[in-house]
Amino acid sequence: MLGPSGRITLASLKWFFDQSGRDDFIEFVLNPVLVGSALNSEYIFASQQPEEEPRGNTNAYKINKTHIVNLDDQISKKPGPGGSLPYAIYPLVKRTDADSPADNFTIGRTKNNDMNMKDMAISKLHAIIRISKGAFYFEDCGSTNGSKLNGQSINKKPVKLHDKDTITLGNYDFTFLTPASLHDLLSRN
């Protein structure tokens, strides 16, 4: 199901989601994923909590609604360098022919990375996600445009990732999701 750049198509993921139960989906996906900002914003984590009412407003509550968007594989074919990156889904799965250690998931512009992002805002080796004792640690590799975790710049010191953290690589935001959170996100559509 993975493409040469390390991506999985939304259509394939949605098909498997529709064909499986929650436990089977989580077992199949196994590893966390990085979900592009456009997909994450279109598949909004639904919140139906009342917002504080402004003074003088006659409406008792405002409800945040989940927006249902019909997405297909055409969005992954947007023209131009990096045009499809906000719509990408990258499972944290090592390439079978990778040169890097098994516990390092490399992110960069060149095709020898586990996560290949073809955009000049991304360095050849931009960042690494290290896996240690079941935990995931994010670090920048001295990239030109930098990396952030939840809006804070990071450097070469590994920072532990948590479910629903936002990582920024150059100009692109991704959300780190566990398989259970990915299932929950897809179930809200």
mmCIF file of C-alpha atoms in Angstrom:
data_model
loop_
_atom_site.group_PDB
_atom_site.id
_atom_site.type_symbol
_atom_site.label_atom_id
_atom_site.label_comp_id
_atom_site.label_asym_id
_atom_site.label_seq_id
_atom_site.Cartn_x
_atom_site.Cartn_y
_atom_site.Cartn_z
ATOM 1 C CA MET A 1 0.000 0.000 0.000
ATOM 2 C CA LEU A 2 3.025 2.316 0.362
ATOM 3 C CA GLY A 3 4.174 4.356 -2.611
ATOM 4 C CA PRO A 4 7.854 4.939 -3.522
ATOM 5 C CA SER A 5 7.949 8.158 -1.463
ATOM 6 C CA GLY A 6 6.773 6.295 1.660
ATOM 7 C CA ARG A 7 3.179 7.578 1.394
ATOM 8 C CA ILE A 8 -0.089 5.733 1.569
ATOM 9 C CA THR A 9 -3.012 7.008 -0.463
ATOM 10 C CA LEU A 10 -6.074 8.258 1.337
ATOM 11 C CA ALA A 11 -8.281 6.077 -0.883
ATOM 12 C CA SER A 12 -6.371 2.913 0.107
ATOM 13 C CA LEU A 13 -6.476 3.833 3.768
ATOM 14 C CA LYS A 14 -10.194 4.635 3.623
ATOM 15 C CA TRP A 15 -10.875 1.348 1.807
ATOM 16 C CA PHE A 16 -9.094 -0.659 4.507
ATOM 17 C CA PHE A 17 -10.829 1.391 7.199
ATOM 18 C CA ASP A 18 -14.223 0.552 5.669
ATOM 19 C CA GLN A 19 -13.344 -3.170 5.416
ATOM 20 C CA SER A 20 -11.983 -3.685 8.930
ATOM 21 C CA GLY A 21 -12.935 -3.270 12.530
ATOM 22 C CA ARG A 22 -11.097 -0.927 14.894
ATOM 23 C CA ASP A 23 -8.777 -3.603 16.350
ATOM 24 C CA ASP A 24 -7.876 -4.992 12.903
ATOM 25 C CA PHE A 25 -7.204 -1.479 11.604
ATOM 26 C CA ILE A 26 -4.913 -0.649 14.544
ATOM 27 C CA GLU A 27 -3.068 -3.967 14.231
ATOM 28 C CA PHE A 28 -2.632 -3.507 10.474
ATOM 29 C CA VAL A 29 -1.420 0.101 10.643
ATOM 30 C CA LEU A 30 0.806 -0.816 13.630
ATOM 31 C CA ASN A 31 3.024 2.293 13.552
ATOM 32 C CA PRO A 32 2.136 5.967 14.000
ATOM 33 C CA VAL A 33 1.640 8.125 10.908
ATOM 34 C CA LEU A 34 2.358 11.707 9.911
ATOM 35 C CA VAL A 35 -0.769 13.303 8.445
ATOM 36 C CA GLY A 36 -0.468 16.449 6.323
ATOM 37 C CA SER A 37 -1.998 19.666 7.620
ATOM 38 C CA ALA A 38 -4.626 19.879 4.864
ATOM 39 C CA LEU A 39 -5.999 16.423 5.658
ATOM 40 C CA ASN A 40 -5.934 17.079 9.376
ATOM 41 C CA SER A 41 -7.813 20.355 8.980
ATOM 42 C CA GLU A 42 -10.388 18.818 6.629
ATOM 43 C CA TYR A 43 -10.923 15.825 8.907
ATOM 44 C CA ILE A 44 -11.286 18.058 11.954
ATOM 45 C CA PHE A 45 -11.152 16.407 15.347
ATOM 46 C CA ALA A 46 -14.805 17.086 16.151
ATOM 47 C CA SER A 47 -15.521 19.155 19.194
ATOM 48 C CA GLN A 48 -19.057 19.753 20.276
ATOM 49 C CA GLN A 49 -18.211 21.693 23.400
ATOM 50 C CA PRO A 50 -20.075 24.963 23.812
ATOM 51 C CA GLU A 51 -17.939 28.059 23.292
ATOM 52 C CA GLU A 52 -18.169 30.949 25.708
ATOM 53 C CA GLU A 53 -20.920 33.287 24.591
ATOM 54 C CA PRO A 54 -19.910 36.869 23.841
ATOM 55 C CA ARG A 55 -21.792 39.432 25.917
ATOM 56 C CA GLY A 56 -25.046 40.637 24.400
ATOM 57 C CA ASN A 57 -25.360 37.666 22.037
ATOM 58 C CA THR A 58 -28.792 36.008 22.065
ATOM 59 C CA ASN A 59 -27.458 32.629 20.872
ATOM 60 C CA ALA A 60 -26.917 30.364 23.869
ATOM 61 C CA TYR A 61 -24.137 28.240 22.318
ATOM 62 C CA LYS A 62 -22.009 27.921 19.221
ATOM 63 C CA ILE A 63 -21.305 24.381 18.087
ATOM 64 C CA ASN A 64 -18.113 23.445 16.265
ATOM 65 C CA LYS A 65 -19.131 21.179 13.413
ATOM 66 C CA THR A 66 -17.137 18.459 11.737
ATOM 67 C CA HIS A 67 -16.717 19.325 8.080
ATOM 68 C CA ILE A 68 -17.216 16.361 5.790
ATOM 69 C CA VAL A 69 -15.083 16.629 2.697
ATOM 70 C CA ASN A 70 -15.041 14.225 -0.228
ATOM 71 C CA LEU A 71 -11.327 13.610 -0.813
ATOM 72 C CA ASP A 72 -9.879 11.264 -3.374
ATOM 73 C CA ASP A 73 -6.505 10.499 -4.896
ATOM 74 C CA GLN A 74 -6.705 13.547 -7.193
ATOM 75 C CA ILE A 75 -5.480 15.729 -4.336
ATOM 76 C CA SER A 76 -2.242 13.778 -4.209
ATOM 77 C CA LYS A 77 -1.614 14.796 -7.833
ATOM 78 C CA LYS A 78 -1.567 18.563 -7.329
ATOM 79 C CA PRO A 79 0.961 20.195 -9.694
ATOM 80 C CA GLY A 80 4.244 21.717 -8.630
ATOM 81 C CA PRO A 81 6.915 20.795 -6.126
ATOM 82 C CA GLY A 82 5.475 20.095 -2.709
ATOM 83 C CA GLY A 83 1.901 20.709 -3.905
ATOM 84 C CA SER A 84 0.661 17.406 -2.547
ATOM 85 C CA LEU A 85 2.613 17.415 0.750
ATOM 86 C CA PRO A 86 -0.191 19.003 2.830
ATOM 87 C CA TYR A 87 -2.383 16.061 1.703
ATOM 88 C CA ALA A 88 0.181 13.320 2.378
ATOM 89 C CA ILE A 89 -0.074 10.445 4.838
ATOM 90 C CA TYR A 90 3.272 8.921 5.793
ATOM 91 C CA PRO A 91 3.252 5.750 7.941
ATOM 92 C CA LEU A 92 6.445 5.546 10.011
ATOM 93 C CA VAL A 93 7.643 2.430 8.203
ATOM 94 C CA LYS A 94 11.277 1.821 7.189
ATOM 95 C CA ARG A 95 12.082 1.319 3.534
ATOM 96 C CA THR A 96 13.177 -2.258 2.874
ATOM 97 C CA ASP A 97 16.329 -1.049 1.077
ATOM 98 C CA ALA A 98 17.191 1.678 3.617
ATOM 99 C CA ASP A 99 20.829 2.349 4.492
ATOM 100 C CA SER A 100 20.052 3.924 7.857
ATOM 101 C CA PRO A 101 19.772 1.936 11.123
ATOM 102 C CA ALA A 102 16.501 0.089 11.760
ATOM 103 C CA ASP A 103 15.534 2.419 14.624
ATOM 104 C CA ASN A 104 15.946 5.610 12.521
ATOM 105 C CA PHE A 105 13.162 6.881 10.256
ATOM 106 C CA THR A 106 14.780 9.440 7.957
ATOM 107 C CA ILE A 107 12.963 12.418 6.433
ATOM 108 C CA GLY A 108 14.358 14.399 3.527
ATOM 109 C CA ARG A 109 14.234 15.509 -0.079
ATOM 110 C CA THR A 110 16.241 12.660 -1.635
ATOM 111 C CA LYS A 111 14.773 9.291 -2.549
ATOM 112 C CA ASN A 112 16.987 7.323 -0.160
ATOM 113 C CA ASN A 113 15.000 8.669 2.833
ATOM 114 C CA ASP A 114 12.171 6.695 4.420
ATOM 115 C CA MET A 115 9.936 9.753 4.013
ATOM 116 C CA ASN A 116 10.747 11.411 0.690
ATOM 117 C CA MET A 117 9.438 14.991 0.396
ATOM 118 C CA LYS A 118 10.284 16.407 -3.025
ATOM 119 C CA ASP A 119 10.418 20.114 -2.233
ATOM 120 C CA MET A 120 13.325 22.553 -2.095
ATOM 121 C CA ALA A 121 12.187 23.757 1.360
ATOM 122 C CA ILE A 122 13.203 20.307 2.639
ATOM 123 C CA SER A 123 16.898 19.469 3.095
ATOM 124 C CA LYS A 124 18.403 16.306 1.625
ATOM 125 C CA LEU A 125 18.388 14.831 5.141
ATOM 126 C CA HIS A 126 16.052 17.127 7.043
ATOM 127 C CA ALA A 127 15.094 15.233 10.211
ATOM 128 C CA ILE A 128 15.041 11.838 11.886
ATOM 129 C CA ILE A 129 12.454 10.122 14.019
ATOM 130 C CA ARG A 130 14.255 7.684 16.299
ATOM 131 C CA ILE A 131 12.445 4.745 17.833
ATOM 132 C CA SER A 132 13.570 3.624 21.286
ATOM 133 C CA LYS A 133 11.709 1.221 23.575
ATOM 134 C CA GLY A 134 8.408 1.879 21.819
ATOM 135 C CA ALA A 135 8.737 5.684 22.041
ATOM 136 C CA PHE A 136 9.344 8.055 19.119
ATOM 137 C CA TYR A 137 11.867 10.928 19.265
ATOM 138 C CA PHE A 138 12.054 13.742 16.710
ATOM 139 C CA GLU A 139 15.238 15.628 15.851
ATOM 140 C CA ASP A 140 16.408 18.053 13.198
ATOM 141 C CA CYS A 141 19.528 17.112 11.216
ATOM 142 C CA GLY A 142 20.853 20.657 10.772
ATOM 143 C CA SER A 143 18.334 21.412 8.017
ATOM 144 C CA THR A 144 18.411 24.775 6.267
ATOM 145 C CA ASN A 145 14.769 25.679 6.994
ATOM 146 C CA GLY A 146 14.554 24.020 10.393
ATOM 147 C CA SER A 147 12.061 21.833 12.205
ATOM 148 C CA LYS A 148 9.528 22.570 14.926
ATOM 149 C CA LEU A 149 7.528 20.561 17.418
ATOM 150 C CA ASN A 150 4.228 22.186 18.407
ATOM 151 C CA GLY A 151 5.511 25.538 17.146
ATOM 152 C CA GLN A 152 8.824 25.416 19.048
ATOM 153 C CA SER A 153 12.099 25.160 17.102
ATOM 154 C CA ILE A 154 14.088 22.041 17.794
ATOM 155 C CA ASN A 155 17.723 21.244 17.170
ATOM 156 C CA LYS A 156 19.783 18.081 17.085
ATOM 157 C CA LYS A 157 18.625 17.053 20.565
ATOM 158 C CA PRO A 158 15.868 14.399 20.250
ATOM 159 C CA VAL A 159 12.435 15.455 21.550
ATOM 160 C CA LYS A 160 9.832 12.834 22.489
ATOM 161 C CA LEU A 161 6.718 12.773 20.297
ATOM 162 C CA HIS A 162 3.231 12.385 21.734
ATOM 163 C CA ASP A 163 -0.037 11.553 20.016
ATOM 164 C CA LYS A 164 -1.458 14.549 18.095
ATOM 165 C CA ASP A 165 1.796 16.563 18.262
ATOM 166 C CA THR A 166 2.387 18.865 15.291
ATOM 167 C CA ILE A 167 5.767 18.698 13.601
ATOM 168 C CA THR A 168 6.882 21.305 11.089
ATOM 169 C CA LEU A 169 9.416 20.458 8.407
ATOM 170 C CA GLY A 170 10.415 23.607 6.530
ATOM 171 C CA ASN A 171 7.066 25.022 5.351
ATOM 172 C CA TYR A 172 4.967 21.910 6.016
ATOM 173 C CA ASP A 173 2.987 20.838 9.081
ATOM 174 C CA PHE A 174 2.180 17.232 9.917
ATOM 175 C CA THR A 175 0.302 15.698 12.833
ATOM 176 C CA PHE A 176 1.814 12.678 14.579
ATOM 177 C CA LEU A 177 -1.015 10.173 15.118
ATOM 178 C CA THR A 178 -1.078 6.746 16.713
ATOM 179 C CA PRO A 179 -3.038 4.083 14.797
ATOM 180 C CA ALA A 180 -5.933 4.473 17.276
ATOM 181 C CA SER A 181 -6.076 8.243 16.725
ATOM 182 C CA LEU A 182 -5.878 7.758 12.949
ATOM 183 C CA HIS A 183 -8.832 5.363 13.163
ATOM 184 C CA ASP A 184 -10.773 7.840 15.281
ATOM 185 C CA LEU A 185 -9.995 10.638 12.813
ATOM 186 C CA LEU A 186 -11.237 8.588 9.861
ATOM 187 C CA SER A 187 -14.341 7.454 11.739
ATOM 188 C CA ARG A 188 -15.465 11.048 12.116
ATOM 189 C CA ASN A 189 -15.891 11.423 8.365
#
